[in-house]
Short mmCIF file of C-alpha atoms and ligand atoms in Angstrom, two decimals:
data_model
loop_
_atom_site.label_atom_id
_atom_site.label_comp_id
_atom_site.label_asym_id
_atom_site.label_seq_id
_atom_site.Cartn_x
_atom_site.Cartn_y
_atom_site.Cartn_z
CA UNK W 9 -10.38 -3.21 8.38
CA UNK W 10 -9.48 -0.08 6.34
CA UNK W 11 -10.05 1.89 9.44
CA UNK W 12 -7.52 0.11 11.09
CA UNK W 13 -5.37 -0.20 8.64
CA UNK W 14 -5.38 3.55 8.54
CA UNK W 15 -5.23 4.01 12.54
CA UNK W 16 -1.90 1.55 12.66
CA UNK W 17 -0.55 3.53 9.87
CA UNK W 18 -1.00 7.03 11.06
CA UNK W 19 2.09 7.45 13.96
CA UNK W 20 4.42 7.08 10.56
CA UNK W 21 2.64 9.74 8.23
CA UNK W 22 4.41 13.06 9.24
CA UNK W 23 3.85 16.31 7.70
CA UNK W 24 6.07 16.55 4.74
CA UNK W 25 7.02 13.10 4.81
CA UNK W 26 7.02 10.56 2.10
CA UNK W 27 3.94 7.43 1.83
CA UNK W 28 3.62 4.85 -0.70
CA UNK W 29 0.01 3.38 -1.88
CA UNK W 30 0.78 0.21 -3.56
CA UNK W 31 -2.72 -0.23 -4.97
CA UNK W 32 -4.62 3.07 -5.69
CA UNK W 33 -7.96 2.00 -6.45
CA UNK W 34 -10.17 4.36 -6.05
CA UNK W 35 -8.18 6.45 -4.24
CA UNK W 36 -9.12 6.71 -1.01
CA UNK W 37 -6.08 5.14 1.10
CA UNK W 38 -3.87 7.73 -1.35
CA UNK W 39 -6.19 10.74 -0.26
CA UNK W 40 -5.64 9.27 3.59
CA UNK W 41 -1.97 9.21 2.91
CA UNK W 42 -1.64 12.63 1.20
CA UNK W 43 -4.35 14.45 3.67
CA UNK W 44 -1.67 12.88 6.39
CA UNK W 45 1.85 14.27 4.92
CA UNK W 46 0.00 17.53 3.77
CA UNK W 47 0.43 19.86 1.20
CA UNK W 48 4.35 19.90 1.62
CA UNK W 49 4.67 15.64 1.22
CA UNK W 50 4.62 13.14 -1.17
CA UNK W 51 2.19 10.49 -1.96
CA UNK W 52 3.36 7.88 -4.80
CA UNK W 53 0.91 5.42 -5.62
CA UNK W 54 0.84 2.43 -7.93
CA UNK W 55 -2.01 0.71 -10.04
CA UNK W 56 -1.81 -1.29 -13.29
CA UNK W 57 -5.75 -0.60 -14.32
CA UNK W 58 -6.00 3.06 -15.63
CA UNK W 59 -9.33 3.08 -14.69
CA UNK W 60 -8.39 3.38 -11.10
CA UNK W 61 -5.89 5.86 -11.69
CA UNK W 62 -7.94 8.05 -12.74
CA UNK W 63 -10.41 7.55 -10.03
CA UNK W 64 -7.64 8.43 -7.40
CA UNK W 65 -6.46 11.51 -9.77
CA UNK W 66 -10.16 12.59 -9.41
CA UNK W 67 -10.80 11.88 -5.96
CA UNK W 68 -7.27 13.73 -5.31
CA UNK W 69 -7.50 16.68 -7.54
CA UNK W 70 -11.11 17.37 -6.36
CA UNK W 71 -8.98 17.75 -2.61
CA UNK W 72 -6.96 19.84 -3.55
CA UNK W 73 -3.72 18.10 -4.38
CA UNK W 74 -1.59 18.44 -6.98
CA UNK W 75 -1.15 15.51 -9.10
CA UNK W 76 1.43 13.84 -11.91
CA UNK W 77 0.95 10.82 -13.72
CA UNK W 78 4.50 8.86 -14.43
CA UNK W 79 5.73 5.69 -15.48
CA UNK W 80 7.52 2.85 -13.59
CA UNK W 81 10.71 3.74 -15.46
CA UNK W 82 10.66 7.12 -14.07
CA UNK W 83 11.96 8.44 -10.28
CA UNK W 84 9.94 10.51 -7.80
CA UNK W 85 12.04 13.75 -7.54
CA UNK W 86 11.24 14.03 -3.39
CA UNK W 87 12.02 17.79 -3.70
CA UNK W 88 8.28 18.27 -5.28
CA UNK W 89 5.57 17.86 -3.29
CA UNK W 90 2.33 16.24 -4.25
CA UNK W 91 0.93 13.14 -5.31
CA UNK W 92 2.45 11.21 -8.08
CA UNK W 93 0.20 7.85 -9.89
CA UNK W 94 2.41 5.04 -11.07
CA UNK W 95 0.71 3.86 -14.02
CA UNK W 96 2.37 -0.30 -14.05
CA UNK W 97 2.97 -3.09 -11.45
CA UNK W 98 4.06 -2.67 -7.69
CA UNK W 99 7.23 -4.99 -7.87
CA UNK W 100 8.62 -1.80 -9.87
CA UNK W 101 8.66 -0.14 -6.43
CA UNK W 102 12.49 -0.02 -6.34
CA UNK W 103 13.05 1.86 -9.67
CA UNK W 104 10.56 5.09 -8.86
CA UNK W 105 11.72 5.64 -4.96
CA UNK W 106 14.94 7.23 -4.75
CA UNK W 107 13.95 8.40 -0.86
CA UNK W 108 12.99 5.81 1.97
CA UNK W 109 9.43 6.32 2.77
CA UNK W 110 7.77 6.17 6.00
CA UNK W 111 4.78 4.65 5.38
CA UNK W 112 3.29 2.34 2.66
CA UNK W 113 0.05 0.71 2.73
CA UNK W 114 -1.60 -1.87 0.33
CA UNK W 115 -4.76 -3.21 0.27
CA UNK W 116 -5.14 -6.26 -1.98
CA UNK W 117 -7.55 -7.52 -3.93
CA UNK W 118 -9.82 -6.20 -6.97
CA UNK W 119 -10.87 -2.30 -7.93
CA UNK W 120 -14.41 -2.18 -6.57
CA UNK W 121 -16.99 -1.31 -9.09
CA UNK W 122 -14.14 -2.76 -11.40
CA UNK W 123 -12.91 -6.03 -12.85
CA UNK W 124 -13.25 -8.60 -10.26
CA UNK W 125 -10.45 -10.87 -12.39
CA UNK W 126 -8.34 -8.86 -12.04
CA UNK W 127 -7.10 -8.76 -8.52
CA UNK W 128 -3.59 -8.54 -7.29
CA UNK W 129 -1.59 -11.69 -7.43
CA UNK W 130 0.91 -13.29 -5.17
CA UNK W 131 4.32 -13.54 -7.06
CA UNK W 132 3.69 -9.68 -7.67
CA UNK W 133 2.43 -8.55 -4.15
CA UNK W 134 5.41 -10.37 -2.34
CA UNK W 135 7.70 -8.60 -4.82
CA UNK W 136 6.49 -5.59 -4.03
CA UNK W 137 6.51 -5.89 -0.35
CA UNK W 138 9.89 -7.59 -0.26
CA UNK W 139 10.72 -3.38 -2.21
CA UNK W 140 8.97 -1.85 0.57
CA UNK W 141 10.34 -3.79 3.74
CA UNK W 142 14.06 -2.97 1.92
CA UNK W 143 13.63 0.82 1.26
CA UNK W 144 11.08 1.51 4.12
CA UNK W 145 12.83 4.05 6.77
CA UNK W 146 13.56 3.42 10.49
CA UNK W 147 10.47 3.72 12.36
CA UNK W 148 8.83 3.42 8.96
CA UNK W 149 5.59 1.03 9.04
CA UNK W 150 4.51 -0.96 6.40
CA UNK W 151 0.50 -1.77 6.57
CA UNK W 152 -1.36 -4.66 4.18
CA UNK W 153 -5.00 -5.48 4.45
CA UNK W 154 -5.36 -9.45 2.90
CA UNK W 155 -8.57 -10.69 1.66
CA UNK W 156 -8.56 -14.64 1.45
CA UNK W 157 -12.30 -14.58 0.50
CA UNK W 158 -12.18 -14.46 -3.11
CA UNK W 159 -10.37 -16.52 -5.80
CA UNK W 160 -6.76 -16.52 -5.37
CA UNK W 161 -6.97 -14.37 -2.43
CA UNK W 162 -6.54 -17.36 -0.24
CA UNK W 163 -3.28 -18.33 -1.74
CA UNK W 164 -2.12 -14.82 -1.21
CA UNK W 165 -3.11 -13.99 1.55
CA UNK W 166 -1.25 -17.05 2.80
CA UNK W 167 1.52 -15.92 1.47
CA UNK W 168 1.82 -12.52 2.22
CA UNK W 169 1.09 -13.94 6.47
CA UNK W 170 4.30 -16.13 5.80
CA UNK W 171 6.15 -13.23 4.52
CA UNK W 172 5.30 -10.69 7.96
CA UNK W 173 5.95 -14.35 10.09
CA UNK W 174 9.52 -14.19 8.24
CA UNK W 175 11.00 -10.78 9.08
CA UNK W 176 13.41 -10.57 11.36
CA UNK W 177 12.43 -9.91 14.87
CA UNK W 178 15.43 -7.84 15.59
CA UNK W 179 14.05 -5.53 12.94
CA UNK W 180 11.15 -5.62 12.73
CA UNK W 181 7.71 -5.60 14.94
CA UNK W 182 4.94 -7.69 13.30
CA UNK W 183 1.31 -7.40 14.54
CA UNK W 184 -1.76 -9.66 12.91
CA UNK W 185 -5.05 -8.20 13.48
CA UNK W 186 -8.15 -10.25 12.73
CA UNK W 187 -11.79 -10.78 13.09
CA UNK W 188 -12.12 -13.77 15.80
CA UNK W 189 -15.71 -13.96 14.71
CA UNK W 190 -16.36 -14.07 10.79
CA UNK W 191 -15.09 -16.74 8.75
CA UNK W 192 -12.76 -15.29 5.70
CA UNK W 193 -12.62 -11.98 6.42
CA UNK W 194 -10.24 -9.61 5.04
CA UNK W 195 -7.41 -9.56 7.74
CA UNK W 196 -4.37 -7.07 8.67
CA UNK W 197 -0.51 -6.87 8.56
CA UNK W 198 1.00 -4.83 10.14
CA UNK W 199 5.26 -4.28 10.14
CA UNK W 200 7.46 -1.57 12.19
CA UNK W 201 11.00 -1.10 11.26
CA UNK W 202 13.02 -0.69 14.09
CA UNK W 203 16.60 -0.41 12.28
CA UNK W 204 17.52 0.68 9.23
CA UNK W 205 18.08 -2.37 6.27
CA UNK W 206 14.92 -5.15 5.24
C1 SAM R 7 -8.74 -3.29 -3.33
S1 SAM R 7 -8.20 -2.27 -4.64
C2 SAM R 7 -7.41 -0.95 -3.77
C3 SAM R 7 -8.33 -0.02 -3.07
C4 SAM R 7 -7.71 1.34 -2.79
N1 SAM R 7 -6.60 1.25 -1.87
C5 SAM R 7 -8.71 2.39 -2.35
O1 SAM R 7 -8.51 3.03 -1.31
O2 SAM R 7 -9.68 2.62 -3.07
C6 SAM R 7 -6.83 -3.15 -5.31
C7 SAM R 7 -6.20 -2.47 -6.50
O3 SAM R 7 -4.94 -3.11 -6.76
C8 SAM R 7 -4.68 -2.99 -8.13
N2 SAM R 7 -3.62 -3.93 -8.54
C9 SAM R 7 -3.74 -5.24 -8.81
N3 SAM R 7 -2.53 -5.77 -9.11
C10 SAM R 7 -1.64 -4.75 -9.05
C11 SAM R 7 -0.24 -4.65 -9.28
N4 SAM R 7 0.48 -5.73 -9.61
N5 SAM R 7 0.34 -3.44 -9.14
C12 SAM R 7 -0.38 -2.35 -8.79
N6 SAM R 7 -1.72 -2.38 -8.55
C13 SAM R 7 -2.34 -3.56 -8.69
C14 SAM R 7 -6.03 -3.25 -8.78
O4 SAM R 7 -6.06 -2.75 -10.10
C15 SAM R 7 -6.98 -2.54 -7.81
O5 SAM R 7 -7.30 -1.26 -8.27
#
């Protein structure tokens, strides 16, 4: 799935442009999004476990990139390129962008090799996505891989299929993408926005 997530997300990561990780992990969707909009672009991604934070600083600064560590409080200046970690929760999306990005990806669930308690959770992960559909730019694609096979993830993942079911067609293009052969398998959302506004 993170292959496709990644293929579906690629027409909307331009050189230069700006991407948004909501869940950093280990870093490797934020290295995909940063080797995508190059040296020149911006990469802002979000985790609340410092652990993985550094992991994607790591895994980043090992690349090449240059990379800041900020709080939630604090706004992206677009003019400087690189890769900036959001130490705090996705639903704070709103108060670092200042710029509408083109792409933002999130793949839910728990840090693997981490803490499998703590996982993302649905109030937080609809808040978050309900930031991203609003600020995402025209043409802009918004890309979430959903596990339902782990505690919670169910609910969630639920949830986060009602919210994609509930954008406006006029807006918005909605695709579901889904193993038709394995029972509880991580699954994928994917969202176009055809017009500016959420
Ligand atoms: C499946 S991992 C992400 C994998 C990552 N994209 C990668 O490429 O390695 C999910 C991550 O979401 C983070 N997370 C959970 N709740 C969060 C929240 N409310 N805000 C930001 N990150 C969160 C977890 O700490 C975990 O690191």
């Amino acid at each position: 799935m993170t292959r496709w997530a990644r293929l579906l997300l690629q027409p909307a990561l331009v050189a230069g442009g700006l991407a948004v990780d909501l869940t950093a992990g280990n870093g490797h969707d934020t290295l995909y999004l940063w080797q995508k909009v190059g040296p020149g672009g911006t990469v802002v991604a979000f985790d609340l476990q410092k652990r993985a934070l550094e992991n994607t600083a790591r895994r980043l600064r090992s690349a090449g990139a240059f990379v800041a560590c900020q709080t939630p409080a604090t706004l992206v200046e677009r003019a400087s390129a690189g890769v900036f970690l959001v130490e705090g929760c996705h639903s704070r999306l709103s108060s670092v962008l200042r710029e509408e990005p083109l792409a933002v990806v999130a793949n839910l669930g728990y840090l693997p090799g981490g803490d499998h308690a703590l996982v993302t959770r649905r109030e937080t992960t609809l808040a978050a996505l309900q930031a991203a559909a609003a600020c995402l730019a025209a043409g802009g694609r918004l890309v979430v891989t959903a596990y339902p096979g782990h505690g919670g993830g169910e609910e969630e993942s639920r949830a986060v299929q009602d919210f994609f079911a509930g954008l406006d067609p006029h807006r918005w293009v909605g695709l579901n993408l889904r193993n038709i052969n394995r029972c509880h398998a991580p699954f994928l959302l994917v969202a176009e926005k055809r017009t500016g506004g959420a």
